mmCIF file of C-alpha atoms in Angstrom:
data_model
loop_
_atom_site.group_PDB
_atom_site.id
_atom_site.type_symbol
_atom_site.label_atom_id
_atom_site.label_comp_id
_atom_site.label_asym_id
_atom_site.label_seq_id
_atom_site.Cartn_x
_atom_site.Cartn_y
_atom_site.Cartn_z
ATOM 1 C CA UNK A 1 -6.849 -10.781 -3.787
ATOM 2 C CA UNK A 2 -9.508 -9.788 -1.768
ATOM 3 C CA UNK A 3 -7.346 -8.334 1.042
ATOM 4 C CA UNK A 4 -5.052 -6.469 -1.775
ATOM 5 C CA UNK A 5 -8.352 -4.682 -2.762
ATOM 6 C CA UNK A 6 -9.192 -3.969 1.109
ATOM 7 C CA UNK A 7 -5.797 -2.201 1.467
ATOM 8 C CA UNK A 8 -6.081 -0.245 -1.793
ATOM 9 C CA UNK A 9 -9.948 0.247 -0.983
ATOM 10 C CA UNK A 10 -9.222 3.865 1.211
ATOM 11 C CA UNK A 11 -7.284 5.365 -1.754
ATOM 12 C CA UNK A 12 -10.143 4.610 -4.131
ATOM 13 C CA UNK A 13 -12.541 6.409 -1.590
ATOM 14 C CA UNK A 14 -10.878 9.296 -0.931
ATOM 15 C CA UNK A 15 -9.812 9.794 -4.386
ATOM 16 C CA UNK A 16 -13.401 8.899 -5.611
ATOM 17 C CA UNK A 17 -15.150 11.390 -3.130
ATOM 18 C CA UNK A 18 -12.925 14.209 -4.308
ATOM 19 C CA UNK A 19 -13.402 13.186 -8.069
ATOM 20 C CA UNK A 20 -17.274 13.517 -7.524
ATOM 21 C CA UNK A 21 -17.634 16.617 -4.907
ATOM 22 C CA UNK A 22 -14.656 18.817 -7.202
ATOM 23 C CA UNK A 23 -14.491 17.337 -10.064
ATOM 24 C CA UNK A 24 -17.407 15.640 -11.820
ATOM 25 C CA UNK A 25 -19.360 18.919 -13.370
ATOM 26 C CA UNK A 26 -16.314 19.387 -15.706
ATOM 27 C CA UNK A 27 -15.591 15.710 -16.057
ATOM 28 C CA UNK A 28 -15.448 14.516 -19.691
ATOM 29 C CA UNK A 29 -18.022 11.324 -19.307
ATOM 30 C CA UNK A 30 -18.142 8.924 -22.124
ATOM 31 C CA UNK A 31 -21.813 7.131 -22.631
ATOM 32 C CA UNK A 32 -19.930 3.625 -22.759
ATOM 33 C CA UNK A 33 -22.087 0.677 -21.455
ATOM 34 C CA UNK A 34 -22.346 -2.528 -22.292
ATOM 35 C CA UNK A 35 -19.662 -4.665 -24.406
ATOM 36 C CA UNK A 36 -18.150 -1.207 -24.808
ATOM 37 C CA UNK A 37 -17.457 -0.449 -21.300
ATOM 38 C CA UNK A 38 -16.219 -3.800 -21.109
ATOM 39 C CA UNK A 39 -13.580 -3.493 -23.323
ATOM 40 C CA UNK A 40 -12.841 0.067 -22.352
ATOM 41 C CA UNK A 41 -12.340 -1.754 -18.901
ATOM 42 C CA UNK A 42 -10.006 -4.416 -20.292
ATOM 43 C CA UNK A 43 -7.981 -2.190 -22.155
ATOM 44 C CA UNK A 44 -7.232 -0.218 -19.426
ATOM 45 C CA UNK A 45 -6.495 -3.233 -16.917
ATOM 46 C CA UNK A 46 -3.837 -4.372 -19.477
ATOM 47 C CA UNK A 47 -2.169 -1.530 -20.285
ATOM 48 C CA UNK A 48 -2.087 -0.639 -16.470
ATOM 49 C CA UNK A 49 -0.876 -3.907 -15.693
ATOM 50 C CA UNK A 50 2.140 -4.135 -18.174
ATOM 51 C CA UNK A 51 3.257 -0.806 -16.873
ATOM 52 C CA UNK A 52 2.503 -2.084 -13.039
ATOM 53 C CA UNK A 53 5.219 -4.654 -13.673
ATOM 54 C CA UNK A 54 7.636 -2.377 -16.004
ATOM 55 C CA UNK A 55 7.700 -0.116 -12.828
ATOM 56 C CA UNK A 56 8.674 -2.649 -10.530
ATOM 57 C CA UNK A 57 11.369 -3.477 -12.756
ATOM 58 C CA UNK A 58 12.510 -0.044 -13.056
ATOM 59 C CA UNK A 59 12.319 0.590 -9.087
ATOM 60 C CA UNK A 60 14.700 -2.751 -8.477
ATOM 61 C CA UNK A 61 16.952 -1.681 -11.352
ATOM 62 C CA UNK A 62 17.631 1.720 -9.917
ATOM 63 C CA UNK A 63 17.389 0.738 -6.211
ATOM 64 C CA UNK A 64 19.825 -2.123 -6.549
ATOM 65 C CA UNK A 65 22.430 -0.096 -8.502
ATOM 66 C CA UNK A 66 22.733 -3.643 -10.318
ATOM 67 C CA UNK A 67 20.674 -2.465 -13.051
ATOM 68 C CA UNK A 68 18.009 -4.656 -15.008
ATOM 69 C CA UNK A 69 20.799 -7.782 -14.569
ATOM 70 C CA UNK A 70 18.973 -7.784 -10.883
ATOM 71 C CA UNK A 71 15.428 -8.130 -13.021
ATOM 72 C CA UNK A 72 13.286 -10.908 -14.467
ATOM 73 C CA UNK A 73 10.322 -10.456 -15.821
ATOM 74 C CA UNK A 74 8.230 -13.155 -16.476
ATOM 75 C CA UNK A 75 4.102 -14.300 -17.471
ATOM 76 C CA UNK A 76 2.324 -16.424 -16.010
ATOM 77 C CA UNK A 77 -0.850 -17.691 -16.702
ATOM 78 C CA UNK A 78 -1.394 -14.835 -19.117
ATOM 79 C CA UNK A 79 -0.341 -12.203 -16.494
ATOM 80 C CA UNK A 80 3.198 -9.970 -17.033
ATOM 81 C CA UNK A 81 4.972 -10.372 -13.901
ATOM 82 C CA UNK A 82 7.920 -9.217 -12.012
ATOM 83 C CA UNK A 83 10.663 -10.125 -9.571
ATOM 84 C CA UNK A 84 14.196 -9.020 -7.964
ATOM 85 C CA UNK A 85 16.477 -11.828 -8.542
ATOM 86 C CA UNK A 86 18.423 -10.761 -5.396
ATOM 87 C CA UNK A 87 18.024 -10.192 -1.800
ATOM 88 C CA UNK A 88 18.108 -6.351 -0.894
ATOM 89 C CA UNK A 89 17.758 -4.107 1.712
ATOM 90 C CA UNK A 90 14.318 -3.550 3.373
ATOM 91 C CA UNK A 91 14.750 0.409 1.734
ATOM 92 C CA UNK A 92 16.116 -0.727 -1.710
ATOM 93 C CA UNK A 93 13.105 -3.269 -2.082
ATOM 94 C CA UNK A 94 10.119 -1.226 -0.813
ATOM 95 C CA UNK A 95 11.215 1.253 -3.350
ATOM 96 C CA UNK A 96 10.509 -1.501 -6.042
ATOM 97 C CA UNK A 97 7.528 -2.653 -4.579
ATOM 98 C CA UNK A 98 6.025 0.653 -4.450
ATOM 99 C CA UNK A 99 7.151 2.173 -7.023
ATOM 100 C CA UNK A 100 4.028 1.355 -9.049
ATOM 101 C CA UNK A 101 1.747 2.800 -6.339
ATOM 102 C CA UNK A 102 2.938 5.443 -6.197
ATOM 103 C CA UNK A 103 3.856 6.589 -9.971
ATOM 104 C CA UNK A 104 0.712 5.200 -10.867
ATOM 105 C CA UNK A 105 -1.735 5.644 -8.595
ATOM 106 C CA UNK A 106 -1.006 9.094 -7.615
ATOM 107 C CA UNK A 107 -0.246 9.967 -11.092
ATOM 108 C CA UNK A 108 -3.598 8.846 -12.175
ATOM 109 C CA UNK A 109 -4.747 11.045 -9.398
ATOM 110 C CA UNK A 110 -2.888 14.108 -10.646
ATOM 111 C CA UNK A 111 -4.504 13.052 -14.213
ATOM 112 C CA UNK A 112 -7.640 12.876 -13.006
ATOM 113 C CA UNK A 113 -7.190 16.921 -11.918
ATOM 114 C CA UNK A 114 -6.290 17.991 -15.187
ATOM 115 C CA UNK A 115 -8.365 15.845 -17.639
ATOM 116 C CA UNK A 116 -11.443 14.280 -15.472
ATOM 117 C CA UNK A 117 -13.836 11.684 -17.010
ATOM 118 C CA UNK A 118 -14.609 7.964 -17.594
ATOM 119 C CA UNK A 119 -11.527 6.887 -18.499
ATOM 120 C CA UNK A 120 -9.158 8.900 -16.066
ATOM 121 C CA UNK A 121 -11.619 7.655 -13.288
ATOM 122 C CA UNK A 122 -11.533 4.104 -14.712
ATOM 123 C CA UNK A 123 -7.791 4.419 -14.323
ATOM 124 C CA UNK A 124 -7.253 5.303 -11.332
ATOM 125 C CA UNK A 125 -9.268 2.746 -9.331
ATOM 126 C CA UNK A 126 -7.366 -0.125 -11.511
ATOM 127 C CA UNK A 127 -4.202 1.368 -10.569
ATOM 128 C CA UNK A 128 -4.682 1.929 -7.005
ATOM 129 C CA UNK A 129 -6.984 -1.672 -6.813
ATOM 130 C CA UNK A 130 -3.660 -3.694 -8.736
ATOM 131 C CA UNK A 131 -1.158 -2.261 -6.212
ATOM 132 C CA UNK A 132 -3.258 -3.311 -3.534
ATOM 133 C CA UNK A 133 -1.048 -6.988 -3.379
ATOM 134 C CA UNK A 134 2.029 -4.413 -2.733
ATOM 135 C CA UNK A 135 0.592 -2.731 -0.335
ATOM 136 C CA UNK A 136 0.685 -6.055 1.675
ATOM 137 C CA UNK A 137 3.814 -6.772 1.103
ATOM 138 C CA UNK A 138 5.109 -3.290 1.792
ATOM 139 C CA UNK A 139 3.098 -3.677 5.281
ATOM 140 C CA UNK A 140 4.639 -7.200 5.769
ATOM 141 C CA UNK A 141 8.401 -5.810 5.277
ATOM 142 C CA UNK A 142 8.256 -2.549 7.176
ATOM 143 C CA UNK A 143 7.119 -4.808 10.447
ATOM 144 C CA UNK A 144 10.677 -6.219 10.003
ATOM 145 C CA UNK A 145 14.034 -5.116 11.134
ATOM 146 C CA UNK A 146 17.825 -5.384 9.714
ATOM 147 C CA UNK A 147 16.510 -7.994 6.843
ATOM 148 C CA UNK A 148 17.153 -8.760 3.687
ATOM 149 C CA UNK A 149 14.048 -8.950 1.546
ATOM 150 C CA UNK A 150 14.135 -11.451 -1.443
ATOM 151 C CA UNK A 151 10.889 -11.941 -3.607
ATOM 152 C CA UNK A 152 9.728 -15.882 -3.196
ATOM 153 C CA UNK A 153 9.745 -17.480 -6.767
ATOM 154 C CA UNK A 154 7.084 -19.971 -5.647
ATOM 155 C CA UNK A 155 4.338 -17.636 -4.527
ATOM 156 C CA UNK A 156 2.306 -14.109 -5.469
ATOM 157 C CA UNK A 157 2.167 -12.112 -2.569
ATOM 158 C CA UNK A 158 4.821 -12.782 -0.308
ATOM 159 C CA UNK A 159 8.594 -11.838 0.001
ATOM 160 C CA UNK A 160 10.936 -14.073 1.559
ATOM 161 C CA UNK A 161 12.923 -12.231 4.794
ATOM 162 C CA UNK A 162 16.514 -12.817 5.525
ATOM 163 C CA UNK A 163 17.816 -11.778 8.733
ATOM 164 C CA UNK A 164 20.888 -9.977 8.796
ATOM 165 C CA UNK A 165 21.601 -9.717 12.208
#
């Protein structure tokens, strides 16, 4: 988890700097603290995090050309999840894994232009910070050659590789 948030931890800097040098004296800031920011927080992180998974569903569906038969989603220990029940190409997987990265976390960043404030901001470093464990396995896969990428059933994190030559 840890090295999820280090990988996601340059987009929330550079999206954070240019949120508080360009944007911040139109922001919309809410005076939440307390048990109120904490559910603002929570609300967000679930939301986010049912859509996170949706995405990746959508991004296998489409990238397979299987459809959602190629798609299981799943919870586990409280937490939405989702998987690729096949092996795909290195292209055709990446494309599900960062879907979610990229729809959300640069779509939060294009939000955060036209409507900036607490909860825009809030959004944005969730959705950047909960792709973070994609971004590892994105950098895992591209390392790789001529494979067939199938996501491990036993394990977060990880993708099991299939050589294909």
């Amino acid at each position: 988890m840890i090295l999820g948030i280090i990988y996601a931890l340059p987009f929330v800097i550079v999206f954070g700097l240019l949120y508080r040098f360009l944007l911040i004296e139109r922001a919309y800031l809410l005076e939440v603290n307390g048990l109120s920011f904490y559910i603002l927080f929570i609300a967000i992180i679930a939301i986010s995090v049912v859509i996170h998974e949706l995405l990746h569903g959508v991004g296998w569906a489409v990238a397979s050309g299987k459809g959602w038969n190629v798609v299981r989603f799943n919870i586990n220990a409280m937490m939405p999840s989702c998987a690729c029940k096949v092996a795909l190409e290195k292209k055709a997987y990446l494309f599900g894994v960062l879907t979610p990265f990229v729809v959300l976390g640069f779509g939060s960043v294009f939000f955060i232009f036209i409507y900036p404030g607490t909860v825009s901001f809030l959004t944005m470093i969730v959705n950047f910070i909960s792709s973070g464990a994609d971004l590892i396995i994105a950098s895992n896969v591209l390392k790789e050659k001529d494979v067939l990428i199938a996501d491990h059933q036993a394990q977060f994190l990880s993708a099991r590789i299939f050589r294909t030559a």
